GROMACS .gro file of C-alpha atoms in nm:
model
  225
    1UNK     CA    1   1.684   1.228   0.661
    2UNK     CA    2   1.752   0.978   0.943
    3UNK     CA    3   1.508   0.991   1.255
    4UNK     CA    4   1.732   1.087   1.559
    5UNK     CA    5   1.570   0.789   1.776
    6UNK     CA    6   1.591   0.419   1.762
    7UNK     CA    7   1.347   0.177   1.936
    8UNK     CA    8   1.525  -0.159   1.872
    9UNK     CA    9   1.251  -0.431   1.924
   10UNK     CA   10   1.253  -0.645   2.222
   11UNK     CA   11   1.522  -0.655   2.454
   12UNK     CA   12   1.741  -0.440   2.670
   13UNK     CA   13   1.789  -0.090   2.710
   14UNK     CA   14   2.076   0.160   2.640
   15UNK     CA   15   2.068   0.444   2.827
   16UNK     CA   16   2.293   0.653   2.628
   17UNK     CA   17   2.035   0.637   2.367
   18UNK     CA   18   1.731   0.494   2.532
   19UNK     CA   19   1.702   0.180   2.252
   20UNK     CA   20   1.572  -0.124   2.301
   21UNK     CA   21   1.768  -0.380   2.161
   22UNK     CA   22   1.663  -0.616   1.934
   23UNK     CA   23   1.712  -0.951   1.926
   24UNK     CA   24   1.552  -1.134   1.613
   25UNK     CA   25   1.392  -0.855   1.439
   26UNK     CA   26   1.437  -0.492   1.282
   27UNK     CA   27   1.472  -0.155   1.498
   28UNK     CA   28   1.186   0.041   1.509
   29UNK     CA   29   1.295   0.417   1.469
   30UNK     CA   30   1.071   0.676   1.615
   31UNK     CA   31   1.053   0.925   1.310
   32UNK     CA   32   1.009   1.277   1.305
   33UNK     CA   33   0.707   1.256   1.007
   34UNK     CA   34   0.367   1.129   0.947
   35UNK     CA   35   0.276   0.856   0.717
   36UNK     CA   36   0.290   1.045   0.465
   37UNK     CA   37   0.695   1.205   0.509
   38UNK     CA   38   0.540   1.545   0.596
   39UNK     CA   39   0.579   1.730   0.944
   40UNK     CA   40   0.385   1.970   1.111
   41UNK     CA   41   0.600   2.238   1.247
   42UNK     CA   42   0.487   2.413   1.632
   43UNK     CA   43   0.413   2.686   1.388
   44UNK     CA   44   0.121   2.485   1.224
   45UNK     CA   45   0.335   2.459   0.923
   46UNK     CA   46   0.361   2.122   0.711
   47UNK     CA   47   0.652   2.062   0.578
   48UNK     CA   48   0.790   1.706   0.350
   49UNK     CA   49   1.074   1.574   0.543
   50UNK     CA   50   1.076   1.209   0.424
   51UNK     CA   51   0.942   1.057   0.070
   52UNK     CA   52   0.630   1.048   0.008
   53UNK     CA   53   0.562   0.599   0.047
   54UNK     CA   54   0.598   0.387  -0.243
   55UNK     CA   55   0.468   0.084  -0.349
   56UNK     CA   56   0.753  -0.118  -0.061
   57UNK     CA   57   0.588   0.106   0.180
   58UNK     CA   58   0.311  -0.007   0.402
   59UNK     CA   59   0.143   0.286   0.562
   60UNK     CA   60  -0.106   0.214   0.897
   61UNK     CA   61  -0.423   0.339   0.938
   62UNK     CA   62  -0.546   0.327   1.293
   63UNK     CA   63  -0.920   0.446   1.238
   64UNK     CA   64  -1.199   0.379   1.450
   65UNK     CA   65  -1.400   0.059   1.412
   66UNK     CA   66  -1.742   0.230   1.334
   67UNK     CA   67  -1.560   0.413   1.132
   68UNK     CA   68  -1.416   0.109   0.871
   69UNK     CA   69  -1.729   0.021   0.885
   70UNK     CA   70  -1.895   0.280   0.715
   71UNK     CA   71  -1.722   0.507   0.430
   72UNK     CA   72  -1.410   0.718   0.429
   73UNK     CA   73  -1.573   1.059   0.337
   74UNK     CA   74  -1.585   1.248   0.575
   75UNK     CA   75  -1.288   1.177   0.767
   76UNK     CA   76  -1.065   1.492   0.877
   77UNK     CA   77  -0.653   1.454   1.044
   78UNK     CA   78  -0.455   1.218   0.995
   79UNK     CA   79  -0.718   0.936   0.801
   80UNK     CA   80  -0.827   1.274   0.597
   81UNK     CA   81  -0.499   1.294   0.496
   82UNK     CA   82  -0.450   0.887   0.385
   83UNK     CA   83  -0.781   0.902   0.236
   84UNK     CA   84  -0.711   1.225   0.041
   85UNK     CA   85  -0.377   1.082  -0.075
   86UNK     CA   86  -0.510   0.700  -0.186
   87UNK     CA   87  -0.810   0.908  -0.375
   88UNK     CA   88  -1.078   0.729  -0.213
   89UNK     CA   89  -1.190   1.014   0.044
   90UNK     CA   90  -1.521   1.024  -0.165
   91UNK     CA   91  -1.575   0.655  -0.183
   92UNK     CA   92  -1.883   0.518  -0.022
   93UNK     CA   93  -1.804   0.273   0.186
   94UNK     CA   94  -1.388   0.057   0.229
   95UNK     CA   95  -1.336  -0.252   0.031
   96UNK     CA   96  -1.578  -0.552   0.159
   97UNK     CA   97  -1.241  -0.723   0.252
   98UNK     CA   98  -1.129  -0.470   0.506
   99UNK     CA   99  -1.508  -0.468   0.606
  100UNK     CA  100  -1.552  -0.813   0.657
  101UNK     CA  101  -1.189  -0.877   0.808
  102UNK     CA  102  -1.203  -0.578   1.059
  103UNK     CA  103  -1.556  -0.634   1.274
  104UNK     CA  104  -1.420  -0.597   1.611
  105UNK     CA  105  -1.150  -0.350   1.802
  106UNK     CA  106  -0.777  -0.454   1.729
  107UNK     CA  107  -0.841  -0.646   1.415
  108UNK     CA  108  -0.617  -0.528   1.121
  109UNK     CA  109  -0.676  -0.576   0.733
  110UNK     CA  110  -0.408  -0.483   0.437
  111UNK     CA  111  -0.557  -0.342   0.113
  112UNK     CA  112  -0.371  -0.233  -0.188
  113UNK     CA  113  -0.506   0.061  -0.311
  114UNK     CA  114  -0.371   0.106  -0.678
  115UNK     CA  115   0.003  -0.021  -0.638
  116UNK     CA  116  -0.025   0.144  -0.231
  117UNK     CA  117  -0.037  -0.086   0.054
  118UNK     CA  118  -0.231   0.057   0.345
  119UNK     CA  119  -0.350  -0.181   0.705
  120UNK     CA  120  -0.612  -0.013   0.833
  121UNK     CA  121  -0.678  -0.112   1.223
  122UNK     CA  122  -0.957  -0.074   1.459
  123UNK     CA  123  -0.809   0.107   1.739
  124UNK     CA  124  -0.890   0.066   2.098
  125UNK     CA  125  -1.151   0.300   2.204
  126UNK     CA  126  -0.981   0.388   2.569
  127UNK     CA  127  -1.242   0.647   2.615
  128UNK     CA  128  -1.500   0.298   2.680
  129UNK     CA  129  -1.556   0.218   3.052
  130UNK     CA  130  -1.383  -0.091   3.015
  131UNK     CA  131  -1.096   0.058   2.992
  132UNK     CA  132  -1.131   0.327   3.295
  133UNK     CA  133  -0.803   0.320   3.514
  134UNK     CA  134  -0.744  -0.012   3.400
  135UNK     CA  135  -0.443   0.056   3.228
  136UNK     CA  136  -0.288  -0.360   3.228
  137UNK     CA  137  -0.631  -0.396   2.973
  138UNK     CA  138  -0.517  -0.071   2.786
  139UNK     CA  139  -0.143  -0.202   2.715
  140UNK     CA  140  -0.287  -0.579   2.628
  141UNK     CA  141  -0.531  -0.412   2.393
  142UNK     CA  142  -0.272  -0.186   2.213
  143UNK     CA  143  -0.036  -0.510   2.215
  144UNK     CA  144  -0.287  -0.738   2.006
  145UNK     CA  145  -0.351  -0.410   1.764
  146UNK     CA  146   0.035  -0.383   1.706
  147UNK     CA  147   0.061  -0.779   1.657
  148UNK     CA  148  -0.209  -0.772   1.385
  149UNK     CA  149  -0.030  -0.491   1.246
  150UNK     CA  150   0.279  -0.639   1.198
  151UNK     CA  151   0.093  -0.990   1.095
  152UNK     CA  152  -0.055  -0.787   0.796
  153UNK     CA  153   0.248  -0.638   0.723
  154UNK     CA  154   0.406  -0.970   0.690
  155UNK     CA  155   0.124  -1.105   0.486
  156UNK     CA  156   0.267  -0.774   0.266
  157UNK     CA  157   0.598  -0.938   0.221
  158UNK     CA  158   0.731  -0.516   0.169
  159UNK     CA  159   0.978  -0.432   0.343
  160UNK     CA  160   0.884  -0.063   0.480
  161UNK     CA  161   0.632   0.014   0.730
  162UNK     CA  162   0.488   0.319   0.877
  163UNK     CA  163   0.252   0.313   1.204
  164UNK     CA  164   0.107   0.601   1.376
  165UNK     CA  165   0.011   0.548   1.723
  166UNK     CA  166  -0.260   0.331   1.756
  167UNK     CA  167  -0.552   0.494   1.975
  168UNK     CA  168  -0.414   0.811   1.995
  169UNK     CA  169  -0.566   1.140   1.926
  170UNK     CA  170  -0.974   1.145   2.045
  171UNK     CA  171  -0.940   0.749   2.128
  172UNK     CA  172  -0.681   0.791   2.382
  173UNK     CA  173  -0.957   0.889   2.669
  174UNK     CA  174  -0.762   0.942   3.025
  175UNK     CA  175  -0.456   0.796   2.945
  176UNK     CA  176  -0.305   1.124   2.658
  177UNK     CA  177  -0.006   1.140   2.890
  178UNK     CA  178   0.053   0.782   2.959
  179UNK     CA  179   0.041   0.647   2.576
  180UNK     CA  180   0.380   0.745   2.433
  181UNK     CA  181   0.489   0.456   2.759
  182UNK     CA  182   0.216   0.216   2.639
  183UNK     CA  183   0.283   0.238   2.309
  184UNK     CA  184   0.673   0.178   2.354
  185UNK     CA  185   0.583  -0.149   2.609
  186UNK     CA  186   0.257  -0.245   2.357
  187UNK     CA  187   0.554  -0.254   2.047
  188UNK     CA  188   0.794  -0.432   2.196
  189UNK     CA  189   0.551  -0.711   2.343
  190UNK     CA  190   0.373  -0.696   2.009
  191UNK     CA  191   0.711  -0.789   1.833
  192UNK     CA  192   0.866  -1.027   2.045
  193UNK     CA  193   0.491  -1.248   2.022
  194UNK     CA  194   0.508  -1.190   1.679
  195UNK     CA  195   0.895  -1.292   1.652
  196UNK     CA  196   0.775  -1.609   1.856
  197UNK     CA  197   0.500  -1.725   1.655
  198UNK     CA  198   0.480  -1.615   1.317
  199UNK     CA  199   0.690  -1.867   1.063
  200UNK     CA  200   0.807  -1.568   0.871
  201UNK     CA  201   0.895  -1.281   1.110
  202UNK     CA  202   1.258  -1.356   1.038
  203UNK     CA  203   1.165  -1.120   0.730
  204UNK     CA  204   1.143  -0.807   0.970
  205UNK     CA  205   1.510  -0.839   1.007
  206UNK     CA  206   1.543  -0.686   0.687
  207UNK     CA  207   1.288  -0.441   0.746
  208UNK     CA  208   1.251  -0.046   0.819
  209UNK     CA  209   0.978   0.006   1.063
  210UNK     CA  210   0.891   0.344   1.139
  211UNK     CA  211   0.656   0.497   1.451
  212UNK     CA  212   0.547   0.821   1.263
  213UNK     CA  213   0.502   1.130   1.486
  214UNK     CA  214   0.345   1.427   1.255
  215UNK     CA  215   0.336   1.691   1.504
  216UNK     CA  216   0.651   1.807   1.602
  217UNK     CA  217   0.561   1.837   1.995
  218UNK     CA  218   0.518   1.480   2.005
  219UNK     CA  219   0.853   1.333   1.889
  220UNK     CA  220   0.998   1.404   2.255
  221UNK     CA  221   0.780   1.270   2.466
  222UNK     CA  222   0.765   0.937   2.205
  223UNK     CA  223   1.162   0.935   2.246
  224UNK     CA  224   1.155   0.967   2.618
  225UNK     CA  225   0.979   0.660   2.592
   0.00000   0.00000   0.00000
């Protein structure tokens, strides 16, 4: 199945189909599953809509940064669900390499679990006071997560990546109803730095980038966007 929504990464808008258009890199589509391929229905129902990811699939954990710090048991949603998946939701603490590479907020680390590539990222905390109704430091915060992101992903050298929305969920404090907007803006600056600096961004040309939305309620306020 083909998500119904395009984000086409930087450039100018279409209003027919509210994309942004890309210039040097791949179109980010706004897809109607998690991570994982599987949706959860209004209903509360889970359903698999897209493949499972394979071993060309990069999959984005945006976790907490206490949280990568310590050990994945415990952890209920959506890092549940990774940690479930990659067999490690009993392990006692991550790898020391995503421990040592991932000590402050925004920082991003790729692991290969098994033949499964997985960046885990410390997302923002918007709840902190630093952030409170100062929402030019929320977007530059979610900007340098998605740039790590997609500097980890390069480091990958795959060619399919799923995200979730960094911060959302119990980091996204006060701003719940602005983050589908900051996330669209935080993307698109994210990608045109990255398409700037990086020597091998040209590879995201070639690339499938997906924004994974889960729940089904979420997909139209992400598309609005």
């Amino acid at each position: 199945p083909k998500p119904t929504q395009e984000l086409n990464l930087p450039g100018q808008v279409d209003d027919t189909h509210t994309q942004l258009q890309a210039k040097q890199s791949g179109v980010i589509l706004v897809a109607p599953w998690g991570v994982l391929g599987k949706r959860r229905s209004a209903g509360g129902q889970d359903r698999q809509t897209a493949p499972e990811p394979d071993a060309n699939t990069v999959i984005v954990d945006p976790a907490g940064l206490a949280f990568l710090q310590g050990s994945p048991a415990g952890a209920g949603g959506a890092a549940g669900a990774i940690y479930r998946w990659l067999g490690i939701i009993s392990q006692p603490h991550f790898p020391d390499e995503v421990k040592d590479a991932v000590k402050e907020e925004m920082q991003a680390k790729l692991h290969v679990y098994g033949k499964y590539p997985v960046i885990h990222v410390a997302a923002p905390d918007l709840r902190d006071l630093v952030y409170d109704n100062q929402p030019d430091e929320v977007l530059e915060a979610l900007t340098i997560a998605y740039r790590n992101t997609f500097v980890e992903f390069l480091a990958s050298k795959k060619t399919r990546l799923r995200m979730l929305p960094i911060s959302s969920g119990i980091f996204c404090g006060e701003y719940r109803e602005q983050l589908p907007e900051f996330t669209a803006k935080a993307l698109k600056r994210a990608l045109e730095e990255t398409v700037a600096t990086h020597p091998s961004a040209g590879h995201l040309k070639a690339c499938e980038l997906e924004l994974c939305l889960y729940k089904e309620e979420e997909l139209a306020t992400y598309e609005a966007a």
